[in-house]
Structures are given as C-alpha cells and as structure tokens.
Amino acid sequence: MPQYHQLGKIPHKRHTTFKKEDGSIHYEQLFGTIGFDGMSSLMYHLHRPTMVKEVAKSYSVAPKIAEEKNMLSLAMEGFKVPAENDYLESRKTVLVNSDCHIVLASPKHSQTKYFYKNADCDELIFVHKGTGTLKTQLGNIPFGYGDYLLVPRGMIYQMHFDTEDNRLFIVESKRPVYTPKRYRNWFGQLLEHSPFCERDFRRPNELETFDEKGDFTIKVKKQDMMHEYIYASHPFDVVGWDGYNYPYAFSIHDFEPITGRVHQPPPVHQTFETDAFVVCSFVPRLYDYHPESIPAPYNHSNIDSDEVLYYVDGDFMSRNNIEKGNITLHPAGIPHGPHPGATERSIGQTVTEELAVMVDTFKPLMVTEEAMKILIKDYHKSWLD
Ligand SMILES: [Fe+2]
C-alpha cells in the first residue's frame, strides 16, 4: 500500500541499536518486495526470526488440471464447494495459470494450531460470507462481508473467524497486486477521480506482541509445495514496525462507481491491477442516463483475456439464472454477451443492485478437477433462444 504507516515502538534511526528493558537488542527485519526496489517495511522482533528447529514435512498442494485448452464458456456453483474445518484444507483451486490461482474456500474454524505464509504470491481474499480478524505479524485487521483483504507475499498470518458459515473468493497472484496507477499522482496520492481514497483503506490497527518460545508451526507455500517449518519463537513477536509493505483491507461497499450517459466499459470498475490480470468491482449504481441508452453490456470479444466473474449479490443484469457464489469463465477467443432477453430487460431501468468481482487474466486459465465437481452443465449453450 503506497502510504506510510507505523505501529508500536521503533528506534529513532533505522539500522541502529534498539534496546529492550533488559539491555539486549531487538532484531530488525526488512520485509520488502521486488528485490530492494519495491515497497518495504522494517520490523523489530523480540527474537531472531530465523530460528528454524526443523522442517517437519513437505508435500505437494499443486492443483490437478482437468482441462488445459479451455475454449468453452463455463459456469460453476461456488457455494457447492464443501465447508472444511481447516482454513488451508478448505481452499479449493478452481482456475489456474502461471500468474495466478483462483480459489474458493469455506473454512469453518479459525486457524489456531499453525501460522501460514505464501512465499510466492500476494493473496487477495474477498470475504463473501463471515466475519473475523486477519491476524498478521504487522497487526490485526477486522473483516466482514464485502472486504478485500490484501496479504502481501511473505507475510505470516492467521484467519480467525467469528462465524462457522464463511465463504471466501481468493486470488493468489505471483505478480504484485496494486491499486491502478492511473488513479495515483506522482507522489502516490489517490487522485480526485479515483473511485476510492486513502480513507477507504483499513490498515493494521492493533499490534499484538507475543514473547513466547517453544514449537511454532508455520506452513510455507512455495512452488505448489507446502513446507511445515517448526520455529523456536512465536512469529508474532514484533514490537513495532514502519513502512509501506503491509496487509490492508478495502470494502467493495466503499467502491464509488463511475457512471455515464451511455454504457461505461469494465475499466471504470477496476479496483486492483497487476501486470498479469486486473480485478474489477461491479457495485450497486445508477444506470446510464441517455434517454435511449441500453444499460446491459454489448456483446464483446475479450480477445486478450479470460474473464472470470464471481457473483456476490443482487440480480446480475446480463445473466439469467445466476446464483450467489456462482462463477463464470468467458475464455478469450470467443465472444460473449448478455443472455437472451437481458438487453431488452435492461432498457428503461434506472438502477442496478448487482454486486460482483471480476478477474480478467491476460494468459488463459486452466480448469481444475475441483472446478469440474461444481460445474453447471451446458452453460456454453445458454445464449440459445
Ligand atoms: Fe464480459
């Protein structure tokens, strides 16, 4: 997040002695991205963050590909993904390419026995159902319905839920996830025409510091393997930090839609960008106000990207028979558009209550075996009269 933030106690000068009450020193760690060129934070630990006792086990968590050359429009019933007790086991990868994994999860319980770190990917976690707290090394962020949680790669975290009925839509991104550059000025400040401003981003607000030694399991995901590391100190032992690289939350309900006299294209809904895909938020808004406007989108050929839509709430104007939690994939190479009757239905409407998240990937997505379990039959024929 390109905003400076600070929590807890830090020394006056970086890379200098910062003593504890007993005279010993804190252990400084630089947490940065893109080598030493990207955003970074400096954190101060009570114990060395490097005290590995053992690597208990390593195992593959690679998704099983069912269909590599996808050329069919697909729909899936996301809420049919089974609920699981464990957070990581609940995560079912449904679509993948070499830049990102698209994951559905319905975890029933909080992570309490282990910590988790994705070493390869930023994780963008959209909360469709449930409330709780994202606990991280750099502090805690409460979350609820409609929140995007951005966890930067390498951040050790736990998900704590208040509820048992939780539904998450997750994008694991090998490319760094940012807000669109065109909404930021030369200094990084969000511009006046941006659909969100700094006040909408919730940064870690509570830093819990644990001075504990023992056996602490951190599950580290790297290159489709999970490695269970046992560390000698509690990973949340940070007394203070400052910098730009930290987890944050942004609610889809705080996205201010940009509307026009005639139909506005998907980029007006853009919320996040990477150099491999974009994420858009379709939110309740007034429809186009030209007296002869057609609010439903035109048919379009997304020649350069596969389009994934995750339906959250409200009636989706261009689709028939779409339920909450459904996902559609409209692959590059073939046009798609409103379902029969949707264009006509939209004429004269003044408002939409639709709520959806879209991920457009520039490389084709492959369909996994987990996706095949929740597939809606013959969606690709749903445009026939
Ligand atoms: Fe589309």
Coordinates of C-alpha atoms and ligand atoms in Angstrom, one line a residue:
M1 CA 0.0 0.0 0.0
P2 CA 1.7 3.2 -1.0
Q3 CA 1.0 5.0 2.3
Y4 CA 3.5 5.2 5.1
H5 CA 2.2 3.5 8.3
Q6 CA 3.7 2.9 11.7
L7 CA 2.7 0.7 14.7
G8 CA 4.3 0.0 18.0
K9 CA 7.7 1.1 19.1
I10 CA 10.6 1.7 16.7
P11 CA 14.0 3.3 17.2
H12 CA 14.7 6.9 16.1
K13 CA 17.2 5.8 13.5
R14 CA 16.9 2.7 11.3
H15 CA 19.7 0.1 11.5
T16 CA 20.8 1.2 15.0
T17 CA 20.7 -0.4 18.4
F18 CA 17.2 -0.6 19.8
K19 CA 17.4 -2.0 23.3
K20 CA 14.9 -3.9 25.3
E21 CA 14.5 -3.2 29.0
D22 CA 17.0 -5.8 30.0
G23 CA 19.7 -4.2 27.8
S24 CA 19.6 -6.8 25.0
I25 CA 18.7 -5.7 21.5
H26 CA 15.7 -6.1 19.2
Y27 CA 16.1 -7.9 15.9
E28 CA 15.5 -5.8 12.8
Q29 CA 14.0 -7.4 9.7
L30 CA 13.4 -5.7 6.3
F31 CA 10.2 -7.0 4.7
G32 CA 10.4 -5.9 1.1
T33 CA 9.4 -6.7 -2.5
I34 CA 10.9 -6.6 -5.9
G35 CA 14.4 -7.0 -4.5
F36 CA 15.2 -3.8 -2.7
D37 CA 13.2 -1.7 -5.2
G38 CA 9.6 -2.3 -4.2
M39 CA 7.6 -1.3 -1.1
S40 CA 9.1 -2.4 2.2
S41 CA 8.6 -2.3 5.9
L42 CA 11.1 -2.5 8.8
M43 CA 10.0 -4.6 11.7
Y44 CA 11.6 -5.2 15.1
H45 CA 11.4 -8.7 16.7
L46 CA 11.9 -9.8 20.3
H47 CA 13.6 -12.9 18.9
R48 CA 15.6 -13.8 15.8
P49 CA 13.0 -14.5 13.1
T50 CA 15.4 -17.2 11.6
M51 CA 15.3 -19.8 14.4
V52 CA 14.2 -22.9 12.4
K53 CA 14.1 -26.1 14.6
E54 CA 13.2 -28.4 11.8
V55 CA 11.2 -28.8 8.6
A56 CA 8.6 -31.4 9.7
K57 CA 7.3 -32.3 6.3
S58 CA 6.9 -31.1 2.8
Y59 CA 4.1 -32.1 0.4
S60 CA 2.6 -31.1 -2.9
V61 CA -0.5 -28.9 -3.0
A62 CA -0.4 -28.5 -6.8
P63 CA -3.9 -28.2 -8.3
K64 CA -4.9 -31.1 -10.6
I65 CA -5.6 -29.8 -14.1
A66 CA -8.7 -31.2 -15.7
E67 CA -8.8 -29.1 -18.9
E68 CA -5.8 -27.3 -20.3
K69 CA -7.1 -26.0 -23.6
N70 CA -10.3 -24.3 -22.3
M71 CA -12.4 -23.0 -25.1
L72 CA -15.9 -23.3 -23.5
S73 CA -17.7 -20.7 -21.5
L74 CA -18.2 -22.3 -18.1
A75 CA -20.2 -21.7 -15.0
M76 CA -19.7 -23.1 -11.6
E77 CA -21.7 -23.2 -8.4
G78 CA -19.2 -21.8 -5.9
F79 CA -21.3 -22.4 -2.8
K80 CA -21.2 -26.2 -3.6
V81 CA -17.6 -26.2 -2.5
P82 CA -17.8 -28.1 0.7
A83 CA -17.1 -26.5 4.1
E84 CA -14.0 -27.8 5.8
N85 CA -12.8 -27.4 9.4
D86 CA -9.3 -26.3 8.4
Y87 CA -8.5 -23.0 6.6
L88 CA -5.9 -24.3 4.2
E89 CA -7.7 -27.6 3.5
S90 CA -10.8 -25.6 2.7
R91 CA -9.1 -23.8 -0.1
K92 CA -10.1 -25.3 -3.4
T93 CA -8.3 -24.0 -6.5
V94 CA -10.7 -23.9 -9.5
L95 CA -8.8 -22.0 -12.2
V96 CA -5.1 -21.5 -12.7
N97 CA -2.4 -20.1 -15.0
S98 CA 1.2 -19.4 -14.5
D99 CA 0.4 -16.0 -13.0
C100 CA -2.5 -16.7 -10.6
H101 CA -4.6 -19.3 -8.9
I102 CA -8.3 -18.6 -8.3
V103 CA -9.5 -20.3 -5.2
L104 CA -12.8 -20.9 -3.4
A105 CA -12.9 -21.6 0.4
S106 CA -15.4 -22.3 3.0
P107 CA -13.5 -22.7 6.3
K108 CA -15.5 -23.4 9.4
H109 CA -12.9 -22.7 12.1
S110 CA -10.2 -20.3 12.9
Q111 CA -6.5 -21.1 12.4
T112 CA -5.2 -21.7 15.9
K113 CA -2.6 -24.5 15.7
Y114 CA -0.4 -23.1 12.9
F115 CA 0.5 -20.0 11.0
Y116 CA 0.6 -19.6 7.2
K117 CA 2.8 -17.8 4.7
N118 CA 2.5 -17.8 0.9
A119 CA 6.1 -17.3 -0.2
D120 CA 5.2 -16.9 -3.9
C121 CA 2.0 -14.9 -4.1
D122 CA 0.2 -11.9 -2.8
E123 CA -3.2 -13.1 -1.6
L124 CA -6.3 -11.1 -2.4
I125 CA -9.0 -12.6 -0.2
F126 CA -12.6 -11.5 -0.9
V127 CA -14.9 -12.1 2.0
H128 CA -18.4 -13.1 0.7
K129 CA -19.7 -14.5 4.0
G130 CA -18.4 -14.4 7.6
T131 CA -16.7 -12.0 10.0
G132 CA -13.5 -12.2 11.9
T133 CA -10.0 -10.9 12.2
L134 CA -7.0 -11.2 9.9
K135 CA -4.0 -11.6 12.3
T136 CA -0.6 -10.9 11.0
Q137 CA 3.0 -10.1 12.1
L138 CA 2.3 -6.4 11.5
G139 CA -1.0 -6.3 13.3
N140 CA -4.7 -7.2 13.1
I141 CA -7.5 -6.2 10.7
P142 CA -11.1 -7.0 11.5
F143 CA -13.1 -8.1 8.4
G144 CA -16.6 -8.7 7.3
Y145 CA -18.9 -9.1 4.3
G146 CA -17.5 -7.4 1.2
D147 CA -14.0 -6.9 2.3
Y148 CA -11.0 -7.4 0.1
L149 CA -8.0 -8.4 2.2
L150 CA -4.7 -7.9 0.6
V151 CA -1.9 -10.0 2.2
P152 CA 1.5 -9.3 0.7
R153 CA 3.7 -12.3 -0.2
G154 CA 5.8 -13.5 2.7
M155 CA 3.5 -12.1 5.4
I156 CA 2.8 -14.7 8.1
Y157 CA -0.8 -14.7 9.0
Q158 CA -3.8 -16.4 10.6
M159 CA -7.5 -16.2 9.8
H160 CA -9.7 -16.0 12.8
F161 CA -13.5 -16.3 12.2
D162 CA -16.4 -15.3 14.5
T163 CA -18.7 -17.4 12.4
E164 CA -18.8 -21.0 11.0
D165 CA -20.5 -20.2 7.8
N166 CA -17.7 -18.5 5.8
R167 CA -17.2 -18.1 2.1
L168 CA -14.1 -16.7 0.5
F169 CA -13.0 -16.0 -3.1
I170 CA -9.3 -15.8 -3.2
V171 CA -6.8 -14.8 -5.9
E172 CA -3.2 -15.9 -5.3
S173 CA -1.0 -13.7 -7.5
K174 CA 2.6 -14.3 -8.4
R175 CA 2.7 -10.7 -9.6
P176 CA 2.4 -7.8 -7.0
V177 CA -1.2 -6.5 -6.6
Y178 CA -1.6 -2.7 -6.6
T179 CA -4.4 -0.2 -7.0
P180 CA -4.4 1.2 -10.6
K181 CA -1.6 3.5 -11.3
R182 CA -3.8 5.9 -13.3
Y183 CA -5.6 6.8 -10.0
R184 CA -2.4 7.9 -8.3
N185 CA -0.4 11.1 -8.7
W186 CA 3.3 11.4 -9.0
F187 CA 3.6 11.3 -5.2
G188 CA 1.4 8.2 -4.9
Q189 CA -1.7 10.1 -3.5
L190 CA -5.0 8.9 -4.9
L191 CA -6.4 11.5 -7.4
E192 CA -9.8 13.2 -7.2
H193 CA -11.4 11.0 -10.0
S194 CA -10.3 7.8 -8.2
P195 CA -13.3 5.6 -7.2
F196 CA -11.7 5.3 -3.7
C197 CA -9.5 7.3 -1.5
E198 CA -7.0 6.7 1.3
R199 CA -9.7 6.9 3.9
D200 CA -11.3 3.7 2.4
F201 CA -8.2 1.5 3.1
R202 CA -8.0 -0.1 6.5
R203 CA -4.5 -0.6 7.7
P204 CA -3.4 -2.9 10.7
N205 CA -4.7 -1.1 13.8
E206 CA -3.7 -3.4 16.6
L207 CA -0.3 -4.9 17.1
E208 CA -0.3 -8.0 19.4
T209 CA 3.2 -8.9 20.6
F210 CA 3.9 -12.5 21.9
D211 CA 7.1 -13.1 23.8
E212 CA 7.0 -16.9 23.6
K213 CA 9.5 -19.7 22.9
G214 CA 8.5 -23.2 22.0
D215 CA 7.4 -25.0 18.9
F216 CA 5.5 -22.9 16.4
T217 CA 4.4 -24.3 13.1
I218 CA 4.5 -22.1 10.0
K219 CA 3.2 -23.7 6.9
V220 CA 5.0 -22.1 4.0
K221 CA 3.6 -22.4 0.5
K222 CA 6.2 -22.2 -2.3
Q223 CA 6.1 -23.5 -5.9
D224 CA 3.0 -25.6 -5.2
M225 CA 4.6 -27.3 -2.2
M226 CA 3.7 -26.8 1.4
H227 CA 6.6 -26.9 3.8
E228 CA 5.9 -27.2 7.6
Y229 CA 8.5 -25.3 9.4
I230 CA 8.9 -25.5 13.2
Y231 CA 10.2 -22.3 14.6
A232 CA 11.6 -21.7 18.1
S233 CA 9.8 -18.4 18.8
H234 CA 6.3 -17.1 18.2
P235 CA 6.1 -15.4 14.8
F236 CA 4.0 -12.5 16.1
D237 CA 6.8 -11.1 18.3
V238 CA 7.1 -7.7 16.6
V239 CA 7.2 -4.8 19.0
G240 CA 7.0 -2.1 16.2
W241 CA 7.4 -1.5 12.5
D242 CA 7.1 1.2 9.9
G243 CA 7.0 1.3 6.1
Y244 CA 4.8 0.8 3.1
N245 CA 4.6 -3.0 2.7
Y246 CA 1.8 -4.4 4.9
P247 CA -1.6 -6.1 4.7
Y248 CA -4.7 -4.0 4.3
A249 CA -8.5 -4.2 3.8
F250 CA -10.7 -2.4 1.3
S251 CA -14.5 -2.9 1.3
I252 CA -16.3 -3.4 -2.0
H253 CA -19.1 -1.3 -0.4
D254 CA -16.6 1.6 -0.4
F255 CA -16.0 1.5 -4.1
E256 CA -17.7 4.6 -5.7
P257 CA -19.0 3.6 -9.1
I258 CA -18.2 5.7 -12.1
T259 CA -21.3 6.0 -14.3
G260 CA -22.1 7.7 -17.6
R261 CA -24.8 8.8 -20.0
V262 CA -24.1 5.6 -22.1
H263 CA -22.6 2.2 -21.1
Q264 CA -19.2 2.5 -19.4
P265 CA -16.6 -0.2 -20.1
P266 CA -15.2 -2.6 -17.5
P267 CA -12.1 -0.4 -16.7
V268 CA -14.3 2.0 -14.8
H269 CA -14.9 -0.8 -12.3
Q270 CA -11.2 -1.6 -11.9
T271 CA -10.1 -1.9 -8.3
F272 CA -6.7 -3.7 -8.5
E273 CA -4.1 -4.2 -11.1
T274 CA -1.1 -6.4 -11.7
D275 CA 0.8 -6.9 -15.0
A276 CA -0.9 -10.2 -15.5
F277 CA -4.5 -9.6 -14.6
V278 CA -7.0 -6.9 -13.3
V279 CA -9.7 -7.1 -10.6
C280 CA -12.9 -5.1 -11.0
S281 CA -15.8 -4.5 -8.6
F282 CA -19.3 -4.3 -10.0
V283 CA -21.3 -2.5 -7.4
P284 CA -24.9 -1.1 -7.0
R285 CA -25.2 2.1 -9.1
L286 CA -27.4 4.2 -11.2
Y287 CA -27.7 3.1 -14.8
D288 CA -26.8 5.1 -17.9
Y289 CA -29.0 8.2 -18.2
H290 CA -29.1 8.8 -22.0
P291 CA -32.8 8.6 -22.8
E292 CA -32.1 5.8 -25.3
S293 CA -29.3 4.1 -23.5
I294 CA -29.0 0.3 -23.2
P295 CA -27.6 -0.4 -19.7
A296 CA -26.8 -4.0 -20.4
P297 CA -23.3 -4.6 -21.9
Y298 CA -22.9 -5.2 -25.6
N299 CA -21.6 -8.5 -26.8
H300 CA -17.8 -8.4 -26.7
S301 CA -14.8 -10.4 -27.7
N302 CA -12.3 -10.3 -24.9
I303 CA -9.6 -11.2 -27.3
D304 CA -6.7 -10.7 -24.9
S305 CA -8.0 -12.1 -21.7
D306 CA -10.0 -14.8 -20.0
E307 CA -12.8 -13.2 -17.9
V308 CA -13.9 -14.6 -14.6
L309 CA -16.9 -13.2 -12.8
Y310 CA -17.8 -14.1 -9.2
Y311 CA -21.4 -13.2 -8.4
V312 CA -21.8 -11.8 -4.9
D313 CA -25.3 -10.3 -4.5
G314 CA -28.2 -8.7 -6.3
D315 CA -29.6 -9.5 -9.7
F316 CA -26.8 -9.6 -12.3
M317 CA -28.3 -7.6 -15.2
S318 CA -26.7 -9.5 -18.1
R319 CA -27.2 -13.1 -16.8
N320 CA -30.2 -15.4 -16.4
N321 CA -30.3 -17.9 -13.5
I322 CA -27.2 -16.8 -11.7
E323 CA -27.0 -17.5 -8.0
K324 CA -24.8 -16.0 -5.3
G325 CA -21.4 -17.7 -5.2
N326 CA -21.6 -18.7 -8.9
I327 CA -18.5 -18.2 -11.1
T328 CA -18.5 -17.8 -14.9
L329 CA -15.5 -18.1 -17.1
H330 CA -15.7 -16.5 -20.6
P331 CA -12.4 -17.5 -22.3
A332 CA -10.5 -15.4 -24.8
G333 CA -11.1 -16.4 -28.4
I334 CA -14.9 -16.4 -28.5
P335 CA -17.4 -13.5 -28.0
H336 CA -19.9 -13.4 -25.1
G337 CA -22.6 -11.1 -24.0
P338 CA -26.0 -10.7 -22.3
H339 CA -28.3 -13.7 -22.1
P340 CA -31.4 -13.8 -24.2
G341 CA -33.8 -11.1 -23.0
A342 CA -31.3 -9.3 -20.8
T343 CA -30.6 -6.5 -23.2
E344 CA -34.3 -5.8 -23.7
R345 CA -35.0 -6.1 -19.9
S346 CA -32.4 -3.5 -19.1
I347 CA -33.9 -0.7 -21.3
G348 CA -35.6 1.9 -19.1
Q349 CA -34.1 0.5 -15.9
T350 CA -32.6 3.2 -13.7
V351 CA -30.6 1.3 -11.1
T352 CA -28.9 -2.0 -10.5
E353 CA -28.2 -3.8 -7.2
E354 CA -25.6 -6.1 -8.7
L355 CA -22.5 -6.9 -6.7
A356 CA -19.8 -9.0 -8.4
V357 CA -16.0 -9.3 -8.5
M358 CA -14.3 -9.8 -11.9
V359 CA -10.8 -11.1 -12.6
D360 CA -9.5 -10.7 -16.2
T361 CA -6.3 -12.7 -16.8
F362 CA -4.1 -12.0 -19.8
K363 CA -3.0 -15.6 -20.0
P364 CA -5.5 -18.4 -20.5
L365 CA -6.8 -20.2 -17.4
M366 CA -6.8 -23.9 -17.0
V367 CA -9.8 -25.7 -15.3
T368 CA -9.0 -27.9 -12.3
E369 CA -10.6 -31.1 -11.1
E370 CA -12.1 -29.2 -8.2
A371 CA -13.9 -26.9 -10.7
M372 CA -15.3 -30.0 -12.5
K373 CA -17.1 -31.0 -9.3
I374 CA -19.1 -27.8 -9.2
L375 CA -19.7 -27.3 -13.0
I376 CA -23.1 -26.2 -14.3
K377 CA -23.9 -28.4 -17.3
D378 CA -24.1 -26.8 -20.7
Y379 CA -23.6 -23.2 -19.7
H380 CA -21.9 -22.6 -23.1
K381 CA -25.3 -23.2 -24.8
S382 CA -27.1 -20.7 -22.5
W383 CA -27.2 -18.0 -25.2
L384 CA -29.5 -20.0 -27.5
D385 CA -33.1 -18.8 -27.8
Ligands
FE1 FE -17.6 -9.7 -20.3

